[in-house]
mmCIF file of C-alpha atoms in Angstrom:
data_model
loop_
_atom_site.group_PDB
_atom_site.id
_atom_site.type_symbol
_atom_site.label_atom_id
_atom_site.label_comp_id
_atom_site.label_asym_id
_atom_site.label_seq_id
_atom_site.Cartn_x
_atom_site.Cartn_y
_atom_site.Cartn_z
ATOM 1 C CA MET A 1 -6.451 -0.291 27.287
ATOM 2 C CA LYS A 2 -8.814 1.284 24.747
ATOM 3 C CA ARG A 3 -8.208 4.711 26.260
ATOM 4 C CA LEU A 4 -4.428 4.160 26.080
ATOM 5 C CA TYR A 5 -4.708 2.934 22.483
ATOM 6 C CA ARG A 6 -6.652 6.013 21.409
ATOM 7 C CA ARG A 7 -4.189 8.207 23.252
ATOM 8 C CA ASN A 8 -1.271 6.573 21.407
ATOM 9 C CA LEU A 9 -3.024 7.065 18.077
ATOM 10 C CA ARG A 10 -3.556 10.753 18.812
ATOM 11 C CA ILE A 11 0.103 11.148 19.767
ATOM 12 C CA CYS A 12 1.243 9.388 16.569
ATOM 13 C CA SER A 13 -1.016 11.600 14.500
ATOM 14 C CA ILE A 14 0.124 14.825 16.162
ATOM 15 C CA VAL A 15 3.797 13.903 15.823
ATOM 16 C CA LEU A 16 3.330 13.036 12.152
ATOM 17 C CA LEU A 17 1.517 16.283 11.488
ATOM 18 C CA LEU A 18 4.343 18.242 13.113
ATOM 19 C CA VAL A 19 6.940 16.365 11.082
ATOM 20 C CA PHE A 20 5.217 17.231 7.822
ATOM 21 C CA ALA A 21 4.509 20.790 8.855
ATOM 22 C CA MET A 22 8.150 21.415 9.734
ATOM 23 C CA GLY A 23 9.424 19.711 6.593
ATOM 24 C CA LEU A 24 11.730 17.349 8.446
ATOM 25 C CA PHE A 25 12.159 14.825 5.625
ATOM 26 C CA THR A 26 15.784 14.681 4.499
ATOM 27 C CA ALA A 27 16.174 14.961 0.764
ATOM 28 C CA CYS A 28 18.602 15.190 -2.112
ATOM 29 C CA GLY A 29 16.541 18.060 -3.493
ATOM 30 C CA GLU A 30 13.403 20.058 -2.904
ATOM 31 C CA SER A 31 11.274 18.524 -5.646
ATOM 32 C CA MET A 32 10.761 15.159 -3.918
ATOM 33 C CA GLU A 33 8.621 16.485 -1.038
ATOM 34 C CA VAL A 34 5.414 14.515 -0.498
ATOM 35 C CA GLU A 35 2.127 15.943 0.740
ATOM 36 C CA ASP A 36 0.749 15.381 4.217
ATOM 37 C CA PHE A 37 -0.079 11.692 4.114
ATOM 38 C CA ALA A 38 -1.899 11.813 7.464
ATOM 39 C CA THR A 39 -4.586 14.366 6.644
ATOM 40 C CA ASN A 40 -4.231 14.575 2.867
ATOM 41 C CA ASP A 41 -4.589 18.342 2.842
ATOM 42 C CA GLY A 42 -4.460 18.501 -0.957
ATOM 43 C CA TYR A 43 -7.412 16.177 -1.505
ATOM 44 C CA GLU A 44 -10.717 17.548 -2.755
ATOM 45 C CA LEU A 45 -13.537 16.283 -0.570
ATOM 46 C CA GLY A 46 -16.941 15.323 -1.826
ATOM 47 C CA GLY A 47 -15.913 13.061 -4.707
ATOM 48 C CA THR A 48 -17.033 9.474 -5.060
ATOM 49 C CA PRO A 49 -14.716 6.469 -4.810
ATOM 50 C CA ALA A 50 -14.899 6.280 -8.590
ATOM 51 C CA ALA A 51 -12.229 8.957 -8.939
ATOM 52 C CA GLY A 52 -9.225 7.062 -10.264
ATOM 53 C CA LYS A 53 -11.238 3.854 -10.631
ATOM 54 C CA ALA A 54 -10.339 0.862 -12.735
ATOM 55 C CA ASP A 55 -12.816 -0.857 -15.006
ATOM 56 C CA GLY A 56 -15.087 -2.896 -12.760
ATOM 57 C CA ASN A 57 -18.610 -3.671 -11.713
ATOM 58 C CA GLN A 58 -20.746 -0.767 -10.708
ATOM 59 C CA SER A 59 -24.397 0.039 -10.243
ATOM 60 C CA GLU A 60 -26.366 3.176 -10.939
ATOM 61 C CA GLU A 61 -28.133 2.670 -7.604
ATOM 62 C CA SER A 62 -26.417 3.280 -4.285
ATOM 63 C CA ALA A 63 -26.922 0.807 -1.417
ATOM 64 C CA GLY A 64 -29.163 3.245 0.421
ATOM 65 C CA THR A 65 -29.837 6.861 1.269
ATOM 66 C CA GLY A 66 -27.357 9.344 2.672
ATOM 67 C CA ILE A 67 -26.351 9.255 6.330
ATOM 68 C CA SER A 68 -25.831 12.325 8.466
ATOM 69 C CA LYS A 69 -22.184 13.058 9.186
ATOM 70 C CA ASP A 70 -23.007 13.129 12.891
ATOM 71 C CA MET A 71 -24.597 9.688 12.703
ATOM 72 C CA ILE A 72 -22.256 7.755 10.423
ATOM 73 C CA LYS A 73 -20.093 5.065 11.980
ATOM 74 C CA VAL A 74 -17.011 3.603 10.313
ATOM 75 C CA GLY A 75 -15.558 0.142 10.980
ATOM 76 C CA VAL A 76 -12.100 -1.099 10.003
ATOM 77 C CA LEU A 77 -10.414 -4.493 10.280
ATOM 78 C CA HIS A 78 -6.653 -4.414 10.813
ATOM 79 C CA LEU A 79 -4.250 -7.292 10.312
ATOM 80 C CA SER A 80 -1.996 -6.214 13.183
ATOM 81 C CA ASP A 81 -1.820 -3.371 15.695
ATOM 82 C CA PRO A 82 -1.295 0.141 14.261
ATOM 83 C CA ALA A 83 0.330 1.144 17.544
ATOM 84 C CA GLU A 84 3.429 -0.708 16.281
ATOM 85 C CA GLY A 85 4.143 2.550 14.464
ATOM 86 C CA SER A 86 5.331 1.319 11.077
ATOM 87 C CA GLY A 87 4.282 -0.751 8.089
ATOM 88 C CA TYR A 88 1.045 -1.874 6.481
ATOM 89 C CA THR A 89 -1.496 -1.631 9.306
ATOM 90 C CA TYR A 90 0.024 1.586 10.641
ATOM 91 C CA THR A 91 -0.305 3.190 7.206
ATOM 92 C CA HIS A 92 -3.928 2.122 6.780
ATOM 93 C CA ASP A 93 -4.740 3.529 10.194
ATOM 94 C CA LEU A 94 -3.069 6.826 9.311
ATOM 95 C CA GLY A 95 -5.533 6.881 6.419
ATOM 96 C CA ILE A 96 -8.431 6.267 8.788
ATOM 97 C CA GLN A 97 -7.156 9.041 11.065
ATOM 98 C CA GLY A 98 -6.807 11.363 8.072
ATOM 99 C CA MET A 99 -10.358 10.589 6.981
ATOM 100 C CA GLN A 100 -11.623 11.243 10.505
ATOM 101 C CA GLN A 101 -9.842 14.601 10.637
ATOM 102 C CA ASN A 102 -10.896 15.609 7.128
ATOM 103 C CA LEU A 103 -14.560 14.873 7.817
ATOM 104 C CA GLY A 104 -14.612 15.991 11.448
ATOM 105 C CA LEU A 105 -15.783 12.670 12.899
ATOM 106 C CA SER A 106 -15.537 11.905 16.614
ATOM 107 C CA ASP A 107 -13.549 9.021 18.092
ATOM 108 C CA SER A 108 -16.804 7.262 18.931
ATOM 109 C CA GLN A 109 -17.641 7.115 15.211
ATOM 110 C CA ILE A 110 -14.602 4.933 14.423
ATOM 111 C CA VAL A 111 -14.628 1.230 15.358
ATOM 112 C CA ARG A 112 -11.278 -0.546 15.030
ATOM 113 C CA LYS A 113 -10.796 -4.300 15.145
ATOM 114 C CA ILE A 114 -7.087 -5.044 15.464
ATOM 115 C CA ASN A 115 -4.985 -8.206 15.172
ATOM 116 C CA VAL A 116 -7.630 -9.938 13.054
ATOM 117 C CA SER A 117 -5.938 -12.828 11.231
ATOM 118 C CA ASP A 118 -6.801 -12.813 7.536
ATOM 119 C CA THR A 119 -6.243 -16.585 7.399
ATOM 120 C CA ASP A 120 -9.013 -17.196 9.952
ATOM 121 C CA ALA A 121 -12.434 -16.853 8.310
ATOM 122 C CA ASP A 122 -14.265 -17.274 11.625
ATOM 123 C CA ALA A 123 -12.240 -14.482 13.254
ATOM 124 C CA THR A 124 -12.835 -12.262 10.232
ATOM 125 C CA ARG A 125 -16.570 -12.925 10.305
ATOM 126 C CA ALA A 126 -16.737 -12.271 14.048
ATOM 127 C CA ALA A 127 -14.883 -8.943 13.698
ATOM 128 C CA ILE A 128 -17.149 -7.786 10.863
ATOM 129 C CA GLN A 129 -20.221 -8.852 12.818
ATOM 130 C CA GLU A 130 -19.034 -6.837 15.823
ATOM 131 C CA CYS A 131 -18.694 -3.764 13.588
ATOM 132 C CA ILE A 132 -22.245 -4.275 12.323
ATOM 133 C CA ASP A 133 -23.593 -4.855 15.840
ATOM 134 C CA GLU A 134 -21.908 -1.628 16.968
ATOM 135 C CA GLY A 135 -23.773 0.270 14.260
ATOM 136 C CA CYS A 136 -21.169 0.691 11.521
ATOM 137 C CA ASN A 137 -22.588 1.899 8.199
ATOM 138 C CA ILE A 138 -19.397 1.310 6.207
ATOM 139 C CA ILE A 139 -16.716 -1.258 6.968
ATOM 140 C CA PHE A 140 -13.205 -1.335 5.504
ATOM 141 C CA THR A 141 -11.442 -4.697 5.463
ATOM 142 C CA THR A 142 -7.826 -3.951 4.717
ATOM 143 C CA SER A 143 -6.087 -7.251 3.945
ATOM 144 C CA TRP A 144 -6.274 -9.692 1.030
ATOM 145 C CA GLY A 145 -7.412 -12.667 3.112
ATOM 146 C CA TYR A 146 -10.533 -10.856 4.361
ATOM 147 C CA MET A 147 -11.931 -10.795 0.822
ATOM 148 C CA GLU A 148 -14.219 -13.825 0.601
ATOM 149 C CA THR A 149 -15.699 -13.349 4.070
ATOM 150 C CA THR A 150 -16.332 -9.679 3.292
ATOM 151 C CA ALA A 151 -18.121 -10.707 0.084
ATOM 152 C CA GLU A 152 -20.323 -13.119 2.038
ATOM 153 C CA MET A 153 -21.188 -10.542 4.703
ATOM 154 C CA ALA A 154 -22.045 -7.958 2.045
ATOM 155 C CA GLU A 155 -24.681 -10.313 0.678
ATOM 156 C CA GLU A 156 -26.092 -10.888 4.155
ATOM 157 C CA TYR A 157 -26.233 -7.166 5.007
ATOM 158 C CA PRO A 158 -27.240 -5.241 1.845
ATOM 159 C CA ASP A 159 -27.836 -2.008 3.798
ATOM 160 C CA VAL A 160 -24.228 -1.867 5.035
ATOM 161 C CA TYR A 161 -21.398 -0.694 2.777
ATOM 162 C CA PHE A 162 -18.323 -2.936 2.563
ATOM 163 C CA SER A 163 -15.006 -1.905 1.025
ATOM 164 C CA HIS A 164 -12.152 -4.384 0.678
ATOM 165 C CA GLY A 165 -8.533 -3.365 0.220
ATOM 166 C CA THR A 166 -6.413 -5.275 -2.335
ATOM 167 C CA GLY A 167 -7.979 -8.402 -3.798
ATOM 168 C CA TYR A 168 -10.409 -8.302 -6.712
ATOM 169 C CA MET A 169 -13.969 -9.140 -5.613
ATOM 170 C CA SER A 170 -16.926 -6.710 -5.593
ATOM 171 C CA ASN A 171 -20.669 -6.826 -6.280
ATOM 172 C CA GLY A 172 -21.317 -3.439 -7.890
ATOM 173 C CA SER A 173 -23.650 -2.246 -5.148
ATOM 174 C CA ASN A 174 -22.738 -2.347 -1.447
ATOM 175 C CA PHE A 175 -19.366 -4.115 -1.799
ATOM 176 C CA ASN A 176 -16.423 -2.654 -3.707
ATOM 177 C CA ASN A 177 -12.687 -3.125 -4.004
ATOM 178 C CA TYR A 178 -9.957 -0.526 -3.588
ATOM 179 C CA PHE A 179 -6.278 -0.536 -4.433
ATOM 180 C CA GLY A 180 -3.879 1.652 -6.363
ATOM 181 C CA ARG A 181 -1.115 1.994 -8.922
ATOM 182 C CA ILE A 182 1.607 1.279 -6.406
ATOM 183 C CA TYR A 183 3.693 -0.034 -9.296
ATOM 184 C CA GLN A 184 4.313 3.585 -10.306
ATOM 185 C CA ALA A 185 6.116 4.313 -7.043
ATOM 186 C CA ARG A 186 7.739 0.868 -7.078
ATOM 187 C CA TYR A 187 9.331 1.687 -10.430
ATOM 188 C CA LEU A 188 10.768 4.922 -9.043
ATOM 189 C CA SER A 189 12.186 3.085 -6.032
ATOM 190 C CA GLY A 190 13.763 0.575 -8.427
ATOM 191 C CA ILE A 191 15.648 3.457 -10.022
ATOM 192 C CA VAL A 192 16.893 4.411 -6.553
ATOM 193 C CA ALA A 193 18.011 0.847 -5.815
ATOM 194 C CA GLY A 194 19.702 0.403 -9.178
ATOM 195 C CA MET A 195 21.692 3.624 -8.808
ATOM 196 C CA ASN A 196 22.807 2.885 -5.247
ATOM 197 C CA THR A 197 23.801 -0.784 -5.274
ATOM 198 C CA LYS A 198 27.519 -1.561 -5.437
ATOM 199 C CA SER A 199 27.275 -5.352 -5.440
ATOM 200 C CA ASP A 200 24.545 -5.411 -8.117
ATOM 201 C CA LYS A 201 22.616 -7.679 -5.753
ATOM 202 C CA ILE A 202 19.302 -6.250 -4.565
ATOM 203 C CA GLY A 203 17.109 -8.181 -2.115
ATOM 204 C CA TYR A 204 13.304 -8.202 -2.029
ATOM 205 C CA VAL A 205 11.319 -9.754 0.845
ATOM 206 C CA ALA A 206 7.970 -10.728 -0.692
ATOM 207 C CA ALA A 207 4.787 -11.837 1.050
ATOM 208 C CA MET A 208 3.536 -14.084 -1.758
ATOM 209 C CA ASP A 209 4.852 -15.933 -4.798
ATOM 210 C CA ALA A 210 4.144 -15.396 -8.490
ATOM 211 C CA THR A 211 0.557 -16.600 -8.175
ATOM 212 C CA ASN A 212 -0.316 -13.291 -6.506
ATOM 213 C CA SER A 213 -0.393 -10.437 -9.026
ATOM 214 C CA GLU A 214 -0.361 -7.701 -6.397
ATOM 215 C CA VAL A 215 3.016 -8.777 -5.028
ATOM 216 C CA THR A 216 4.473 -9.917 -8.347
ATOM 217 C CA GLY A 217 3.421 -6.730 -10.135
ATOM 218 C CA GLY A 218 5.240 -4.697 -7.501
ATOM 219 C CA ILE A 219 8.366 -6.829 -7.860
ATOM 220 C CA ASP A 220 8.322 -6.504 -11.644
ATOM 221 C CA ALA A 221 7.789 -2.743 -11.578
ATOM 222 C CA PHE A 222 10.700 -2.425 -9.151
ATOM 223 C CA ALA A 223 12.856 -4.716 -11.307
ATOM 224 C CA LEU A 224 12.013 -2.697 -14.432
ATOM 225 C CA GLY A 225 13.161 0.446 -12.627
ATOM 226 C CA VAL A 226 16.388 -1.252 -11.554
ATOM 227 C CA TYR A 227 17.088 -2.477 -15.093
ATOM 228 C CA ALA A 228 16.459 0.929 -16.639
ATOM 229 C CA VAL A 229 19.466 2.401 -14.816
ATOM 230 C CA ASN A 230 21.564 -0.695 -14.066
ATOM 231 C CA PRO A 231 21.140 -3.646 -16.472
ATOM 232 C CA GLU A 232 23.805 -5.654 -14.627
ATOM 233 C CA ALA A 233 21.945 -5.720 -11.311
ATOM 234 C CA ARG A 234 19.757 -8.623 -10.208
ATOM 235 C CA VAL A 235 16.733 -8.584 -7.902
ATOM 236 C CA TYR A 236 16.744 -11.557 -5.523
ATOM 237 C CA VAL A 237 13.263 -12.398 -4.213
ATOM 238 C CA LYS A 238 12.679 -14.370 -1.005
ATOM 239 C CA VAL A 239 9.012 -15.289 -0.400
ATOM 240 C CA THR A 240 7.522 -15.637 3.107
ATOM 241 C CA ASN A 241 4.109 -16.974 2.004
ATOM 242 C CA SER A 242 2.328 -14.774 4.543
ATOM 243 C CA TRP A 243 0.983 -11.231 4.642
ATOM 244 C CA PHE A 244 2.197 -10.881 8.219
ATOM 245 C CA ASP A 245 4.862 -13.172 9.703
ATOM 246 C CA PRO A 246 7.578 -11.344 11.662
ATOM 247 C CA ILE A 247 9.745 -14.449 12.073
ATOM 248 C CA ALA A 248 9.659 -15.350 8.373
ATOM 249 C CA GLU A 249 10.258 -11.740 7.351
ATOM 250 C CA GLU A 250 13.315 -11.475 9.583
ATOM 251 C CA GLU A 251 14.695 -14.794 8.318
ATOM 252 C CA ALA A 252 14.149 -13.788 4.685
ATOM 253 C CA ALA A 253 15.921 -10.460 5.186
ATOM 254 C CA ARG A 254 18.885 -12.155 6.897
ATOM 255 C CA HIS A 255 19.138 -14.703 4.098
ATOM 256 C CA LEU A 256 19.293 -12.008 1.418
ATOM 257 C CA LEU A 257 21.913 -10.075 3.352
ATOM 258 C CA GLN A 258 24.026 -13.203 3.693
ATOM 259 C CA MET A 259 23.869 -13.558 -0.091
ATOM 260 C CA GLY A 260 25.573 -10.188 -0.441
ATOM 261 C CA CYS A 261 22.564 -7.987 -1.241
ATOM 262 C CA ASP A 262 23.474 -4.390 -0.433
ATOM 263 C CA VAL A 263 19.989 -2.898 -0.948
ATOM 264 C CA LEU A 264 16.925 -4.512 0.627
ATOM 265 C CA THR A 265 13.309 -3.689 -0.096
ATOM 266 C CA GLN A 266 10.069 -5.381 0.825
ATOM 267 C CA HIS A 267 6.428 -6.260 0.393
ATOM 268 C CA CYS A 268 5.902 -7.315 3.992
ATOM 269 C CA ASP A 269 4.558 -5.713 7.158
ATOM 270 C CA THR A 270 7.467 -5.461 9.590
ATOM 271 C CA ALA A 271 10.515 -3.208 9.337
ATOM 272 C CA TYR A 272 13.049 -6.058 9.639
ATOM 273 C CA PRO A 273 14.488 -5.549 6.133
ATOM 274 C CA GLN A 274 15.192 -1.944 7.140
ATOM 275 C CA THR A 275 16.655 -2.510 10.585
ATOM 276 C CA LEU A 276 18.737 -5.510 9.533
ATOM 277 C CA ALA A 277 20.088 -3.602 6.531
ATOM 278 C CA GLN A 278 21.196 -0.839 8.886
ATOM 279 C CA GLU A 279 22.823 -3.427 11.175
ATOM 280 C CA LYS A 280 24.719 -4.789 8.181
ATOM 281 C CA GLY A 281 25.752 -1.331 6.994
ATOM 282 C CA VAL A 282 23.902 -1.490 3.670
ATOM 283 C CA TYR A 283 20.920 0.307 2.149
ATOM 284 C CA SER A 284 17.168 -0.278 2.274
ATOM 285 C CA ILE A 285 13.946 0.954 0.690
ATOM 286 C CA GLY A 286 10.852 0.997 2.883
ATOM 287 C CA TYR A 287 7.247 0.183 2.070
ATOM 288 C CA ASN A 288 3.797 1.343 3.218
ATOM 289 C CA SER A 289 4.991 4.070 5.606
ATOM 290 C CA ASP A 290 8.111 6.218 5.812
ATOM 291 C CA MET A 291 10.640 3.794 7.310
ATOM 292 C CA SER A 292 13.511 6.251 7.589
ATOM 293 C CA LYS A 293 12.601 6.507 11.271
ATOM 294 C CA ASP A 294 13.280 2.761 11.633
ATOM 295 C CA ALA A 295 16.597 2.816 9.801
ATOM 296 C CA PRO A 296 17.797 6.425 9.371
ATOM 297 C CA GLU A 297 21.287 5.371 8.269
ATOM 298 C CA ALA A 298 20.070 2.833 5.701
ATOM 299 C CA CYS A 299 16.721 3.889 4.240
ATOM 300 C CA LEU A 300 17.186 5.524 0.847
ATOM 301 C CA CYS A 301 13.454 6.243 0.498
ATOM 302 C CA SER A 302 10.111 4.546 1.101
ATOM 303 C CA VAL A 303 7.264 3.606 -1.215
ATOM 304 C CA ILE A 304 4.177 4.921 0.569
ATOM 305 C CA TRP A 305 0.403 4.923 0.474
ATOM 306 C CA ASN A 306 -1.896 7.837 1.253
ATOM 307 C CA TRP A 307 -4.979 5.805 2.142
ATOM 308 C CA SER A 308 -6.784 8.869 3.463
ATOM 309 C CA ALA A 309 -7.295 9.885 -0.185
ATOM 310 C CA TYR A 310 -9.598 6.915 -0.619
ATOM 311 C CA TYR A 311 -11.074 6.608 2.875
ATOM 312 C CA THR A 312 -12.150 10.243 2.882
ATOM 313 C CA SER A 313 -13.793 9.925 -0.512
ATOM 314 C CA ALA A 314 -15.559 6.655 0.305
ATOM 315 C CA VAL A 315 -17.043 7.811 3.601
ATOM 316 C CA GLN A 316 -18.028 11.163 2.094
ATOM 317 C CA SER A 317 -19.875 9.323 -0.691
ATOM 318 C CA VAL A 318 -21.910 7.404 1.888
ATOM 319 C CA ILE A 319 -22.751 10.648 3.682
ATOM 320 C CA ASP A 320 -23.774 12.283 0.383
ATOM 321 C CA SER A 321 -25.528 9.190 -0.985
ATOM 322 C CA THR A 322 -23.236 9.281 -4.020
ATOM 323 C CA TRP A 323 -21.688 5.846 -3.471
ATOM 324 C CA ASP A 324 -22.117 3.932 -6.732
ATOM 325 C CA GLY A 325 -20.420 0.629 -5.958
ATOM 326 C CA SER A 326 -17.517 1.178 -8.337
ATOM 327 C CA ASN A 327 -14.037 -0.107 -7.647
ATOM 328 C CA TYR A 328 -11.215 2.342 -6.885
ATOM 329 C CA TYR A 329 -7.788 2.256 -8.483
ATOM 330 C CA GLY A 330 -5.912 5.510 -7.974
ATOM 331 C CA GLY A 331 -2.281 6.363 -8.470
ATOM 332 C CA MET A 332 0.231 9.177 -8.245
ATOM 333 C CA ASN A 333 -2.100 11.606 -9.997
ATOM 334 C CA GLU A 334 -4.734 10.988 -7.299
ATOM 335 C CA ASN A 335 -2.107 11.409 -4.531
ATOM 336 C CA LEU A 336 -2.776 7.817 -3.408
ATOM 337 C CA VAL A 337 0.792 6.544 -3.842
ATOM 338 C CA GLY A 338 4.252 8.068 -3.900
ATOM 339 C CA ILE A 339 7.769 7.877 -2.550
ATOM 340 C CA THR A 340 9.299 9.869 0.255
ATOM 341 C CA SER A 341 12.133 12.286 -0.239
ATOM 342 C CA LEU A 342 15.461 10.620 -0.929
ATOM 343 C CA ALA A 343 18.038 10.364 1.846
ATOM 344 C CA ASP A 344 20.909 12.813 1.639
ATOM 345 C CA PHE A 345 23.352 9.900 1.260
ATOM 346 C CA CYS A 346 21.871 8.652 -2.011
ATOM 347 C CA ALA A 347 24.175 8.486 -5.024
ATOM 348 C CA GLU A 348 24.689 11.620 -7.053
ATOM 349 C CA GLY A 349 22.144 11.982 -9.833
ATOM 350 C CA THR A 350 19.535 9.737 -8.222
ATOM 351 C CA GLU A 351 17.101 12.491 -7.355
ATOM 352 C CA ALA A 352 17.279 14.039 -10.819
ATOM 353 C CA LYS A 353 16.613 10.710 -12.531
ATOM 354 C CA VAL A 354 13.692 9.879 -10.253
ATOM 355 C CA GLU A 355 12.158 13.288 -10.809
ATOM 356 C CA GLU A 356 12.540 12.969 -14.575
ATOM 357 C CA VAL A 357 10.676 9.646 -14.690
ATOM 358 C CA LYS A 358 8.121 10.764 -12.119
ATOM 359 C CA GLN A 359 7.044 13.609 -14.396
ATOM 360 C CA LYS A 360 6.677 11.191 -17.318
ATOM 361 C CA ILE A 361 4.419 8.969 -15.225
ATOM 362 C CA LEU A 362 2.309 11.903 -14.066
ATOM 363 C CA SER A 363 1.899 13.186 -17.625
ATOM 364 C CA GLY A 364 0.927 9.766 -18.956
ATOM 365 C CA GLU A 365 3.959 9.602 -21.242
ATOM 366 C CA PHE A 366 5.237 6.516 -19.402
ATOM 367 C CA GLY A 367 3.076 3.691 -18.045
ATOM 368 C CA VAL A 368 5.773 1.434 -16.457
ATOM 369 C CA PHE A 369 4.540 -1.811 -18.064
ATOM 370 C CA ASP A 370 5.131 -0.495 -21.575
ATOM 371 C CA GLY A 371 6.095 -2.323 -24.747
ATOM 372 C CA VAL A 372 7.561 -5.826 -24.950
ATOM 373 C CA MET A 373 9.013 -7.159 -21.703
ATOM 374 C CA GLU A 374 11.126 -10.287 -21.329
ATOM 375 C CA THR A 375 10.476 -12.612 -18.401
ATOM 376 C CA ASN A 376 13.108 -14.530 -16.440
ATOM 377 C CA THR A 377 12.073 -17.678 -18.336
ATOM 378 C CA GLY A 378 12.740 -16.119 -21.734
ATOM 379 C CA GLU A 379 9.124 -15.484 -22.712
ATOM 380 C CA THR A 380 7.838 -12.074 -23.750
ATOM 381 C CA ILE A 381 4.903 -10.078 -22.396
ATOM 382 C CA GLY A 382 3.197 -7.052 -23.931
ATOM 383 C CA LYS A 383 3.166 -5.425 -27.335
ATOM 384 C CA GLU A 384 5.245 -2.694 -28.906
ATOM 385 C CA GLY A 385 3.617 0.710 -28.461
ATOM 386 C CA LYS A 386 1.124 -0.620 -25.888
ATOM 387 C CA THR A 387 0.978 -0.735 -22.112
ATOM 388 C CA LEU A 388 -0.634 -3.436 -19.973
ATOM 389 C CA ASP A 389 -4.229 -2.688 -19.043
ATOM 390 C CA ASP A 390 -5.496 -2.415 -15.467
ATOM 391 C CA ALA A 391 -7.120 -5.845 -15.460
ATOM 392 C CA THR A 392 -3.842 -7.494 -16.455
ATOM 393 C CA ILE A 393 -1.808 -5.490 -13.955
ATOM 394 C CA THR A 394 -4.147 -6.260 -11.065
ATOM 395 C CA GLY A 395 -4.856 -9.898 -11.899
ATOM 396 C CA GLY A 396 -2.592 -11.180 -14.646
ATOM 397 C CA ILE A 397 1.021 -10.523 -13.662
ATOM 398 C CA ASN A 398 2.146 -14.017 -12.689
ATOM 399 C CA TRP A 399 5.589 -13.773 -14.236
ATOM 400 C CA TYR A 400 8.895 -12.206 -13.196
ATOM 401 C CA TYR A 401 10.901 -9.699 -15.210
ATOM 402 C CA LYS A 402 14.181 -10.926 -16.668
ATOM 403 C CA ASN A 403 16.469 -9.617 -13.918
ATOM 404 C CA VAL A 404 14.527 -11.309 -11.095
ATOM 405 C CA VAL A 405 15.919 -14.394 -9.346
ATOM 406 C CA VAL A 406 13.694 -16.320 -6.916
ATOM 407 C CA VAL A 407 15.627 -17.581 -3.898
ATOM 408 C CA GLU A 408 14.522 -20.893 -2.368
#
């Protein structure tokens, strides 16, 4: 089974590389092309994870000395199976593959633990312990629910590096946190949704409710983008209360479609919002990986992560002994997040508008969460001439923008 799994990963990687090399993304224009998100060819190796970092704990001392590239071993915990070929886990594993290719590591230097439930602390601990027992020097735990167990294990094993994706905990030495300004790409996708809806009803399948800033911040950025081009449209949010629940995700997508939503997007792992939108004959916007392959007749674009940008930098810093324990928070300027090229059936003018705003984000002229924003309860957030700081965006967005409607 392991041999078959590795073989499938190699096939996925090769196919993806060929797709990018041949420029097979459909687009409304040439300017929306994204870089190779498997190998991250445009990324400068040798930097520390601090490139693009948010304010956070950090130490002047690294957790140890450098490790030879031939000797380093990398562990990763996955929420599901990347062989599924789409979504959250698949995208993280593309990042691991990209890191492996960029640094020239062998298959034996990568230890994957798949289908590790992030709601089961014992299973999480066991998977991390297996990585340590197999000689891993750095371990990436990719889902929110792994956070507290990762923090505990980092204290128990100070000579091992631990890096947790999403969440907020870190210790400034051998345990850091990594995430990115996905809200930048979410805003752009909101523009796409707002310019392509006909019913002015846009559905959003969300993993968590307003208590989780990661999910809520993405919803609000998307809703801000929608409102900027279509003030009459509403974003209907259906929460699954799970990071990975195929049944709940399918049910939520069906519910939104039955309400008359003619564009569906998501913060969930499966591609059900995409495939069901195509079944219904409406549009969709993918997340994590390019989901046009799942729903080629529906997917307007996808909001995507280039995790290899971070994984390459983090592992390289351990090799070079330049790891400093700082948290990582990159964005479009660091090539960590982006959107795919727009489908050729998107509404006229969509590509031009997206490109216009994209350049403002890249230049720093526009920060997405700018100025005074009204919530759906009538309160106001932010200040005129200011933009929300990183700490607020990552941990303090527990409100919904004014055009968001939560569906029970």
